Coordinates of C-alpha atoms and ligand atoms in Angstrom, one line a residue:
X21 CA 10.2 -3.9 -30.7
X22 CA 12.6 -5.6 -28.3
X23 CA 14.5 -3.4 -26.4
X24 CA 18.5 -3.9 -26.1
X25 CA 18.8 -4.4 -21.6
X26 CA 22.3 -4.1 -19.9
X27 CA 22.0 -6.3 -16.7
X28 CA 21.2 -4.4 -13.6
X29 CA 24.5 -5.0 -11.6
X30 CA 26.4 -4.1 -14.8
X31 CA 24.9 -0.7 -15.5
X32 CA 24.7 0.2 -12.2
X33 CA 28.6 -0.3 -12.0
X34 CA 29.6 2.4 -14.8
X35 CA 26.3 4.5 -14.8
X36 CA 24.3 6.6 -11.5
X37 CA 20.4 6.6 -11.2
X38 CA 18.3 9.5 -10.4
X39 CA 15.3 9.1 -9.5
X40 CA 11.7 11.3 -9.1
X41 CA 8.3 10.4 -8.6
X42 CA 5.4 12.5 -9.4
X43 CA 2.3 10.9 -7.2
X44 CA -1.5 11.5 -7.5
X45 CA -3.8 11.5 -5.1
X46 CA -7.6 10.8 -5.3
X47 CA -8.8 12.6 -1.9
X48 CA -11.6 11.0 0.1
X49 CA -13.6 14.0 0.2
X50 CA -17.8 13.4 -0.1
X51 CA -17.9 15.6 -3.3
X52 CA -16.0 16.9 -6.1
X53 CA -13.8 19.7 -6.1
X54 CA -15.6 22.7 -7.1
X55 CA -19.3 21.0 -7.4
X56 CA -21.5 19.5 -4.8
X57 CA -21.7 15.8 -6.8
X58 CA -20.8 12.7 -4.9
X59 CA -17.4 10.9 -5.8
X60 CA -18.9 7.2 -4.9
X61 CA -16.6 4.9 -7.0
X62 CA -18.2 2.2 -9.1
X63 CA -21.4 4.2 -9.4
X64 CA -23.4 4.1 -13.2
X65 CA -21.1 5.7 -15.5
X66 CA -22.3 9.9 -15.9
X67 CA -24.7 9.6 -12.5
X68 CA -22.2 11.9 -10.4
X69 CA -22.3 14.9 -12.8
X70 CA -24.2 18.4 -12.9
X71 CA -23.7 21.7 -15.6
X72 CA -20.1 22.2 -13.0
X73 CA -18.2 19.4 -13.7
X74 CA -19.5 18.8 -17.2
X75 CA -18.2 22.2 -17.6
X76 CA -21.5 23.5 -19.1
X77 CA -21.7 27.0 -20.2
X78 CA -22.3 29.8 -17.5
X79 CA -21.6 27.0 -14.8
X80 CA -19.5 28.0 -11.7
X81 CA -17.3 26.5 -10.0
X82 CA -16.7 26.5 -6.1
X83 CA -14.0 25.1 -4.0
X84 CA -14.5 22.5 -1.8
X85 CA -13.1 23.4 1.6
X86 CA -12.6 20.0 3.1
X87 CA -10.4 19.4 -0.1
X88 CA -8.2 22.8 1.0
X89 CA -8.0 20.9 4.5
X90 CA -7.0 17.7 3.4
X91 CA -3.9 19.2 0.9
X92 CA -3.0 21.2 4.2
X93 CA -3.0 18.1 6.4
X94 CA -1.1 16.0 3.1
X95 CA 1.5 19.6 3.1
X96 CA 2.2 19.4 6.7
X97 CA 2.9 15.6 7.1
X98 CA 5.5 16.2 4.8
X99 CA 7.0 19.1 6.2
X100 CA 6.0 21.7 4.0
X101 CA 5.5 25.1 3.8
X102 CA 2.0 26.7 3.6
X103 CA 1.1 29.1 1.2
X104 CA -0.5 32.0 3.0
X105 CA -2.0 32.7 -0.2
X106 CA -2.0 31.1 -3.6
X107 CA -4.1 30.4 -6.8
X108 CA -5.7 28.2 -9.3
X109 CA -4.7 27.9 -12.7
X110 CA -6.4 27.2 -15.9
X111 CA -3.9 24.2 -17.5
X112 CA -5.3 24.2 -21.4
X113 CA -5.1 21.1 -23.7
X114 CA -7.9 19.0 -25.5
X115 CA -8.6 15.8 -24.4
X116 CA -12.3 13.5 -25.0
X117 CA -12.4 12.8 -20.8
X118 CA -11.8 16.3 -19.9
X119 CA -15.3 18.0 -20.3
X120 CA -13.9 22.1 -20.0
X121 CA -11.4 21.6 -22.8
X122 CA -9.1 23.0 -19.7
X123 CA -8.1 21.7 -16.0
X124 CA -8.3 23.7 -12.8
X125 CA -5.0 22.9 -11.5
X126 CA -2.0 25.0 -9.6
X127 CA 0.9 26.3 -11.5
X128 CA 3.4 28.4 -10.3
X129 CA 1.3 29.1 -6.6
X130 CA 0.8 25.9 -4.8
X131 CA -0.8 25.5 -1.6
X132 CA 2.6 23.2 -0.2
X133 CA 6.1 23.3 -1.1
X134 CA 9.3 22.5 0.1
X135 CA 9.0 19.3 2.4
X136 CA 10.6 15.6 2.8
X137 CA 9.6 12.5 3.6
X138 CA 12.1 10.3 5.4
X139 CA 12.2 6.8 4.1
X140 CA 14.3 3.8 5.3
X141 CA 15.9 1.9 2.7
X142 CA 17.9 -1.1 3.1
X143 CA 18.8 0.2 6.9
X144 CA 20.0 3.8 5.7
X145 CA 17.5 6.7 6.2
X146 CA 17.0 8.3 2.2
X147 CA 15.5 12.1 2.8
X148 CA 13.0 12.1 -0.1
X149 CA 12.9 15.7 -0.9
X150 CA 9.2 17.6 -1.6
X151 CA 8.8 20.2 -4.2
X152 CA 5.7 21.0 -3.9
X153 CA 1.5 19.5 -3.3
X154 CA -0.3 21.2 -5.2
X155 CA -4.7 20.8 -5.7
X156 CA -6.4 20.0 -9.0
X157 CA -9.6 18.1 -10.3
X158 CA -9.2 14.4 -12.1
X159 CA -10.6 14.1 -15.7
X160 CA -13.3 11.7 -16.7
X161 CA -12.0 7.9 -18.0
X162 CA -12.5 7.1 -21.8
X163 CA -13.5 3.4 -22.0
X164 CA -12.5 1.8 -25.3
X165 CA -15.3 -0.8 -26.5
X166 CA -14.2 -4.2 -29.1
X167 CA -10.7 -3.9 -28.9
X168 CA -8.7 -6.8 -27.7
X169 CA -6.8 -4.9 -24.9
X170 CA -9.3 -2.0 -23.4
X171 CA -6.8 0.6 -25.7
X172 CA -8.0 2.9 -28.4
X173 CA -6.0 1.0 -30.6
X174 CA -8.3 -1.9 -32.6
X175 CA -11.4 -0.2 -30.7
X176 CA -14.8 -0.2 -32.6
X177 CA -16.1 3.2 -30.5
X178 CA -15.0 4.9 -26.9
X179 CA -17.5 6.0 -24.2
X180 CA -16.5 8.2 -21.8
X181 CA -17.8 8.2 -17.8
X182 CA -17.6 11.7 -16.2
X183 CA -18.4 10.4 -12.8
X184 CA -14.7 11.1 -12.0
X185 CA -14.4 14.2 -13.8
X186 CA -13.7 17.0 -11.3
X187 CA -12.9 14.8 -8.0
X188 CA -10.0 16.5 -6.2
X189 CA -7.2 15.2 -6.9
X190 CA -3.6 16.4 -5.0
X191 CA -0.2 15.9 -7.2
X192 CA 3.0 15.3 -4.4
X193 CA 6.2 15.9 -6.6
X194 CA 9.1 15.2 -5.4
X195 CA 12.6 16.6 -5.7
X196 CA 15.3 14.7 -7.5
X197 CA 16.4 11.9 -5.6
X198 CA 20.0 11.2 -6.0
X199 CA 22.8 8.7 -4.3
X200 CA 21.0 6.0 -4.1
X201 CA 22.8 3.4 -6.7
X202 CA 21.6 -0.3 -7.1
X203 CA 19.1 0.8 -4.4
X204 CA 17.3 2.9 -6.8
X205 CA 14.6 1.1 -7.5
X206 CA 14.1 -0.2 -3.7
X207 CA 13.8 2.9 -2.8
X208 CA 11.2 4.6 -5.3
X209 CA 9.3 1.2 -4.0
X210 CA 9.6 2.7 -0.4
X211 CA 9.0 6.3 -1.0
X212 CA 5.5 5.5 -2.8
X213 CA 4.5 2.6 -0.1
X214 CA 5.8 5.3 3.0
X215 CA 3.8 8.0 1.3
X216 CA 0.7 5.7 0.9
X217 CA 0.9 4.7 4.7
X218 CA 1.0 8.4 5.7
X219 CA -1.5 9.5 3.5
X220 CA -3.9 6.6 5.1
X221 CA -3.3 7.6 8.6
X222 CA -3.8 11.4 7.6
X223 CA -7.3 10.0 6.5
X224 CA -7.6 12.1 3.6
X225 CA -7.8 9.1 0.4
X226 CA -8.2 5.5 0.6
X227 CA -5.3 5.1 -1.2
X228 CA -6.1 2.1 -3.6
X229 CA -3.6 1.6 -6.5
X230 CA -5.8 -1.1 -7.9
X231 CA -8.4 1.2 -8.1
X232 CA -6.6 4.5 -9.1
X233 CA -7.1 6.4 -6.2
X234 CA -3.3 6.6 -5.9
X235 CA -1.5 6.1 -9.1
X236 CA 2.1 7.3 -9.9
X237 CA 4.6 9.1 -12.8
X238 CA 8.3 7.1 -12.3
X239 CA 11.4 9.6 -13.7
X240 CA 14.2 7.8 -14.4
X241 CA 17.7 9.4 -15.5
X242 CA 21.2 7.9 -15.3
X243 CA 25.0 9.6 -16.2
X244 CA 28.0 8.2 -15.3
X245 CA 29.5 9.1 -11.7
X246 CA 30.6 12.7 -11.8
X247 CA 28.6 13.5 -14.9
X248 CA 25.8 16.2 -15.2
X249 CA 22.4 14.4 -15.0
X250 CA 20.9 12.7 -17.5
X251 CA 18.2 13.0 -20.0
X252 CA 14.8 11.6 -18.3
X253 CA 12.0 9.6 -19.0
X254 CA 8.7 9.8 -17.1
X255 CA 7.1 6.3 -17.1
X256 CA 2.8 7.4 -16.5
X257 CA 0.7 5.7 -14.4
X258 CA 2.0 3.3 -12.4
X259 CA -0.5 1.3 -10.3
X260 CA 0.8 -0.8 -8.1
X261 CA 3.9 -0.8 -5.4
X262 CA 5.9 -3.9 -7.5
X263 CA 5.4 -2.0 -10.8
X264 CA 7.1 1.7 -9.5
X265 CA 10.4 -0.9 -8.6
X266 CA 9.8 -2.7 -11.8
X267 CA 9.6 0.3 -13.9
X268 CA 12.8 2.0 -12.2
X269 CA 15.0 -1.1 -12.9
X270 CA 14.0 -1.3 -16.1
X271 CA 14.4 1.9 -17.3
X272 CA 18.2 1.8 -15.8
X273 CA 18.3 -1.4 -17.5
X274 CA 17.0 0.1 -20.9
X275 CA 19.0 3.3 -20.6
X276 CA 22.3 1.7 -20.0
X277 CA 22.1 0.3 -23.3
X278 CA 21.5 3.4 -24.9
X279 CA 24.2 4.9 -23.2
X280 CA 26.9 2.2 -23.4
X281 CA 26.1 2.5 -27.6
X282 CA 26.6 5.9 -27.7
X283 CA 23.4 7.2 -28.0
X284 CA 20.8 9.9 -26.6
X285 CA 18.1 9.0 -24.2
X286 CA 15.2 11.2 -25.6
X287 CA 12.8 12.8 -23.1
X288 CA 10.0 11.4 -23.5
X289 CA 6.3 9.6 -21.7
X290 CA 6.6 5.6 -21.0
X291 CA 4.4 2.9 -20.8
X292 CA 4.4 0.0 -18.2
X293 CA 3.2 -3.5 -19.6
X294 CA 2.4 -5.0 -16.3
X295 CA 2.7 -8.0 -18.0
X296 CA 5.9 -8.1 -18.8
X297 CA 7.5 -5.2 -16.7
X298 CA 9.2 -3.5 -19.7
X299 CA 7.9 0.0 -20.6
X300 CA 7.5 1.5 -24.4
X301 CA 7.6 4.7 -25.6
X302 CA 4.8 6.7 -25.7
X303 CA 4.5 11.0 -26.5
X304 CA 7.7 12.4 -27.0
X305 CA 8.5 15.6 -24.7
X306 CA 11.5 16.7 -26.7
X307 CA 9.2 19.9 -27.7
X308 CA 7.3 20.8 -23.9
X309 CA 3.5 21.5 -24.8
X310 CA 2.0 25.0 -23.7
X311 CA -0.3 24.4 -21.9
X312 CA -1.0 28.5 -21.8
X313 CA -1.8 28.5 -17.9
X314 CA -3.2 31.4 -16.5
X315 CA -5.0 32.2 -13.3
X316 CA -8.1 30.6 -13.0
X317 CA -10.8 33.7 -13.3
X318 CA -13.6 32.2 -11.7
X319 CA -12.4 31.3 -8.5
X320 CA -10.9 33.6 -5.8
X321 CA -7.2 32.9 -4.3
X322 CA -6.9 30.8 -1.2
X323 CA -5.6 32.8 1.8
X324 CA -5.8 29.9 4.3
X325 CA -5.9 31.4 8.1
X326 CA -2.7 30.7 10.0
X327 CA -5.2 29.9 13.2
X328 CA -6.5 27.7 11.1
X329 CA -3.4 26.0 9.6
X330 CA -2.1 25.4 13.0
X331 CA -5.2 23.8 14.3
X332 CA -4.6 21.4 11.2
X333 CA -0.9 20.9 12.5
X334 CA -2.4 20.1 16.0
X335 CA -4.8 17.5 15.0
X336 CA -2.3 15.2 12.8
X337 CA -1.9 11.8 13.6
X338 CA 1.7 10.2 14.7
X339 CA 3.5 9.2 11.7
X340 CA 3.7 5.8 10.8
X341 CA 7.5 5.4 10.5
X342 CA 7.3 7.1 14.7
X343 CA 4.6 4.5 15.3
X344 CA 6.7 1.5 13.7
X345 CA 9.3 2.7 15.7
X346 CA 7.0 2.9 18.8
X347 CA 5.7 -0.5 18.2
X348 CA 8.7 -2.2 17.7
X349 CA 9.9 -0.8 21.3
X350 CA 6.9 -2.0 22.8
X351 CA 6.9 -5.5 21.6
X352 CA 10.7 -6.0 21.2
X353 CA 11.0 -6.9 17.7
X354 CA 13.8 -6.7 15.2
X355 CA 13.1 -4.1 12.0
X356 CA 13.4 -7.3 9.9
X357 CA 10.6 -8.6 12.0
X358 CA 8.2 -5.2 11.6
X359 CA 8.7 -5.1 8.3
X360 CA 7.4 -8.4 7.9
X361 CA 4.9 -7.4 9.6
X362 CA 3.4 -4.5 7.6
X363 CA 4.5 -6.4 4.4
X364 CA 2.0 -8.9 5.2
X365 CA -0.8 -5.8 6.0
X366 CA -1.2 -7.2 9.4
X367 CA 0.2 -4.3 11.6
X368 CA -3.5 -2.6 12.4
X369 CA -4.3 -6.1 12.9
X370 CA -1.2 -7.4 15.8
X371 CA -2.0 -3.8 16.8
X372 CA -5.9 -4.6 17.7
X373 CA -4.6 -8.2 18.6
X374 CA -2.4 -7.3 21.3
X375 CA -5.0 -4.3 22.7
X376 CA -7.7 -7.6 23.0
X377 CA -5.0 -8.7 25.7
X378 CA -3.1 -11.0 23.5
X379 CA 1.0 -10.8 24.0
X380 CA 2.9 -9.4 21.0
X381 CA 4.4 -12.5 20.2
X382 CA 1.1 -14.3 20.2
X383 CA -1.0 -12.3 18.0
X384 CA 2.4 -11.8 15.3
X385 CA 2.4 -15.9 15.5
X386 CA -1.3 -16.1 14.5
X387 CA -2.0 -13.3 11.9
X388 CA 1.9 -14.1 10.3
X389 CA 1.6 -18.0 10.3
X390 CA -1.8 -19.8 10.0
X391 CA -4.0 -16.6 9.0
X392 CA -1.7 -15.2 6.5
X393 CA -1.3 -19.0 4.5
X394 CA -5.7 -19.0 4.9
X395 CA -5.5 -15.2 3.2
X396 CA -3.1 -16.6 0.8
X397 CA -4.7 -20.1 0.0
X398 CA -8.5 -18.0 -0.8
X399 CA -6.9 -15.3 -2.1
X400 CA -8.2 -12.9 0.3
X401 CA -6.4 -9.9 1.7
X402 CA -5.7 -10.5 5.8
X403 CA -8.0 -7.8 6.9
X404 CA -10.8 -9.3 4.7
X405 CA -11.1 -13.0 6.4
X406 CA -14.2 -13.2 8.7
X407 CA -12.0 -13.7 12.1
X408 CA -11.9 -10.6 14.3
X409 CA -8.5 -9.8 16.5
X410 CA -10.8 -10.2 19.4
X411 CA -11.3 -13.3 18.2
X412 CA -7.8 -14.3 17.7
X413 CA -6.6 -12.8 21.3
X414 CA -9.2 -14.9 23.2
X415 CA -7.9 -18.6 21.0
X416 CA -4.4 -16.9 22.0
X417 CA -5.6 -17.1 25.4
X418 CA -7.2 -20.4 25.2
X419 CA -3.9 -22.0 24.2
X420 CA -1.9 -20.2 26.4
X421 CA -4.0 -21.8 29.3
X422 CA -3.8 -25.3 28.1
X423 CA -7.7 -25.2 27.2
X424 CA -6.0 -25.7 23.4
X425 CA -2.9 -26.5 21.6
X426 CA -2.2 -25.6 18.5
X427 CA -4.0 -28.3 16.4
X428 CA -7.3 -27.2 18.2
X429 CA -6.9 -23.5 17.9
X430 CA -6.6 -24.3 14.1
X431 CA -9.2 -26.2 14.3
X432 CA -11.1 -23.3 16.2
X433 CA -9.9 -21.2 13.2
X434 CA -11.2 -22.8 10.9
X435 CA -14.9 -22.6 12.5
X436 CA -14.3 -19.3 13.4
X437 CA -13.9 -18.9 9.7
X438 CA -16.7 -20.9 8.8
X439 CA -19.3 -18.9 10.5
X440 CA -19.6 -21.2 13.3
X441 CA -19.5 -18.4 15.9
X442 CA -16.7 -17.4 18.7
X443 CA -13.7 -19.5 20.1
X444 CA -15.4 -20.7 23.5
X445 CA -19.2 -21.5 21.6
X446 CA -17.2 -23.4 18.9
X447 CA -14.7 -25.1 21.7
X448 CA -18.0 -26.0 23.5
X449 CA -20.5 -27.4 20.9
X450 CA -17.5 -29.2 19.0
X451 CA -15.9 -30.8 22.4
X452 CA -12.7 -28.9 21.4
X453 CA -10.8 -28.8 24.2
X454 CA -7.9 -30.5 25.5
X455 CA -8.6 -33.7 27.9
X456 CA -7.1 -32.7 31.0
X457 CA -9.5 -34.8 33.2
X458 CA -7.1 -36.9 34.6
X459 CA -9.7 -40.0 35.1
X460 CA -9.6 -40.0 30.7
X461 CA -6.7 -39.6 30.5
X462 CA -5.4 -42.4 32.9
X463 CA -7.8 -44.4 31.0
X464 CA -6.1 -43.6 27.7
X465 CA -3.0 -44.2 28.7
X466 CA -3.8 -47.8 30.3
X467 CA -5.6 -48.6 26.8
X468 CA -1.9 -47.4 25.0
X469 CA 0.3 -49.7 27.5
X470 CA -2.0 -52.6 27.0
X471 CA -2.0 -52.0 23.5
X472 CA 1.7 -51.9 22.6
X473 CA 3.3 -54.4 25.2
X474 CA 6.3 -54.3 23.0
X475 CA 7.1 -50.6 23.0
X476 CA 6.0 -50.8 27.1
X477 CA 8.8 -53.0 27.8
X478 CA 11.1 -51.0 25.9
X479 CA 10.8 -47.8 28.2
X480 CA 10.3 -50.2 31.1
X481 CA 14.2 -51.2 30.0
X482 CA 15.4 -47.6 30.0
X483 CA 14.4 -46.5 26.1
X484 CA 12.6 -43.5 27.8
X485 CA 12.8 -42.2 23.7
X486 CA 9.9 -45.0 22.8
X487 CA 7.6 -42.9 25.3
X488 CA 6.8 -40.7 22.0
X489 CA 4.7 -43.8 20.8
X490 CA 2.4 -44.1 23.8
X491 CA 1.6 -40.4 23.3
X492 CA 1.0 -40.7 19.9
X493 CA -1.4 -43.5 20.7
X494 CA -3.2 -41.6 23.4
X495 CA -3.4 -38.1 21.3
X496 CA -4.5 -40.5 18.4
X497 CA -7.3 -42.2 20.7
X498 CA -8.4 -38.5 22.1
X499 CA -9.0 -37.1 18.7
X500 CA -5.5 -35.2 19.3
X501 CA -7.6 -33.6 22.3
X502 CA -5.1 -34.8 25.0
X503 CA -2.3 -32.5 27.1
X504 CA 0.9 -34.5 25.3
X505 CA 3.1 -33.1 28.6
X506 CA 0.9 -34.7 30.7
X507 CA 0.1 -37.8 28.8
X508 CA 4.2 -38.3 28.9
X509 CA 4.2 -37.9 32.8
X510 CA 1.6 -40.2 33.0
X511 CA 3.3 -42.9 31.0
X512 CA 6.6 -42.4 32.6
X513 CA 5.3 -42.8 35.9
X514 CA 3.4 -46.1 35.3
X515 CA 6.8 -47.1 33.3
X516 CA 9.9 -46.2 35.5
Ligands
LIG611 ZN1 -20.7 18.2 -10.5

């Protein structure tokens, strides 16, 4: 079914977005949740599992301490509030990955609530609001065998892997977010990519939309100005950055329409065709399920010490939006210029780059220009190519004392990325550097006179300009080893 879109600047104009995201959280943590099995993604399907997480009868669970730790670090970062004591809750519904038939979750007690996260958008600061971060366990994954797609749908059978089943998992809900117009879907973008940046530095998840270990729930709502709020959707699983602004536009888009006809936006779960970027409709929430939640009875409540709490607090990192700020001090560069920078993933690497002795503007010129087109062309993410920022400080250096221009050093780069060892061994066994021996390069440029008597007599007459195609002569005859400056004073002093 093709959807009836108004065009983004057009509904924006009569109708106002809100916005929420609900994000989950795989945590980094060694085992599951209430079990001692690893969490080791891409392992053989059912070889992290025991009678806990396969929710065998008589099986206990217990919680997993680091996993209490890690929420508190997530809760503080966002400037929440820490329960001194709170509970888990049995959520009940049936589903094939879910091996208990019910989830440890948290209900109405969560271990964080009422935070923010401030996120720049567009130059304004937008105070993302937190309800609450609260603990629970992931289910297994169902995996769909002979249909075209990997969906249920056309499917000749369904296996299901329990290896995730029970890994901690921490759901960051945020408040409403309102007033922010055509920037909207910008600013759900930012929100999820500020939140993923924090939780990385936090080092509690490795944060991997691609491979689920962040994934996120897009709530999209729009009235006219002045109008109570509208009717929501909640668009599931949304796993990548692009896809949360993709899904936000087009659910204004999409909702618009219904509107401006005179209909109802029904409550209901969408899916995102990454394909495409549209979303469908999927379960209807018009009637909410009961999930008959109660407290879980095999665990005890968490009362985590204040002591303890406040060592937490003491140990977190700096923020990355203070470090950006920090960074961009140090080096004197424009905001347009950082975010460049961390859109191309290369801040930890100008970071490392300038702390291996390479200047700011250096190590942004390398890792921005010629290493982010190699990562591009091979389809490789920056951090992945085989050049180190040691590496990429010392060809820095190299060029910056004449030993190389900028031909060489990408030369250099590409042995560097060709295994052929570090800048000064490559520099050495290729003959890399730039002819500065003045006894060559006089030679050269003699050759180059004799060579073009036409273009000699020309700058002899004045035409300094025809210089330009002695020194292309020389560079050409050096293997574009040889100092061009100096190659020009040479010429010019034989000359004029
Ligand atoms: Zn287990």
């Amino acid at each position: 079914m093709t959807e009836t879109l108004i065009p983004f600047a057009e509904a924006i104009e009569r109708y106002e977005p809100v916005i929420g995201l609900e994000t989950h959280v795989e945590l980094g943590t060694r085992t599951k949740m209430f079990c001692g099995c690893v969490t080791t993604f891409g392992a053989e399907p059912n070889s992290q599992t025991c009678p806990v997480c396969l929710g065998l009868p008589g099986s206990l669970p217990v919680v997993n301490r680091t996993a209490i730790e890690y929420t508190i670090r997530i809760g503080l970062a966002l400037n929440c509030t820490i329960a001194e004591w709170c509970r888990f809750a049995r959520k009940n519904y049936f589903y094939p990955d879910m091996p208990k038939n019910f989830q440890i979750s948290q209900y109405d007690e969560p271990l964080c609530t009422d935070g923010y996260l401030d996120v720049e958008v567009n130059g304004k600061t937008v105070r993302v609001g937190i309800e609450r971060v609260h603990l629970e366990e992931d289910t297994g994954k169902s995996l769909h065998v002979g249909g075209a797609t990997g969906r249920i749908h056309g499917a000749e059978y369904s296996l299901v892997d329990y290896n995730r089943a029970g890994i901690p998992l921490v759901e960051i809900v945020t408040r409403p977010v309102t007033g922010t117009g055509e920037d909207a879907p910008v600013a759900a973008r930012l929100y999820v990519t500020e939140l993923r940046d924090l939780l990385r530095s936090l080092g509690v998840s490795d944060v991997r939309m691609e491979e689920g270990s962040l994934r996120c729930d897009v709530n999209t709502s729009l009235a006219p100005p002045g109008a109570p709020w509208g009717t929501r959707t909640e668009t599931k699983n949304v796993n990548s950055l692009r896809s949360v602004e993709r899904a936000v536009r087009f659910e204004i888009e999409r909702q618009a329409a219904v509107l401006d006809a005179g209909g109802r936006v029904i409550q209901e779960t969408r899916h995102l065709h990454e394909d495409t970027g549209t979303t469908t409709s999927g379960r209807s929430k018009e009637e909410a399920q009961d999930y008959r939640y109660f407290p879980e009875p095999d665990l005890v409540p968490v009362a985590p010490p204040r002591d303890w709490v406040e060592q937490i607090r003491a140990s977190l990192p700096e923020a990355p939006a203070k470090v950006r700020a920090r960074l961009r001090a140090e080096w004197n560069v424009s905001a347009l210029e950082m975010d460049a920078i961390v859109n191309a993933g290369a801040l930890d690497l100008v970071v490392q780059t300038v702390a291996a002795g390479a200047s700011p503007a250096d190590a942004r010129k390398w890792w921005l220009g010629e290493l982010s087109r190699r990562a591009h062309d091979t389809g490789t993410e920056l951090t992945a190519l085989p050049i180190t920022p040691a590496q990429v400080a010392r060809i820095a250096e190299l060029v910056a004392a004449g030993t190389l221009n900028d031909r060489l050093a990408r030369d250099v780069i590409d042995a560097v990325l060709a295994g052929e060892g570090d800048p000064d061994a490559i520099v050495e066994a290729r003959g890399l550097a730039v002819v500065s021996d003045e006894g060559a390069l006089t030679a050269a440029v003699d050759e180059a006179i004799a060579a073009n008597p036409e273009v000699a007599a020309k700058i002899r007459d004045g035409k300094i300009a025809a210089a330009g195609v002695l020194v292309g002569a020389v560079r050409k005859a050096t293997g574009g080893k040889a100092d061009a400056a100096r190659v020009r004073e040479l010429i010019l002093e034989r000359l004029t």
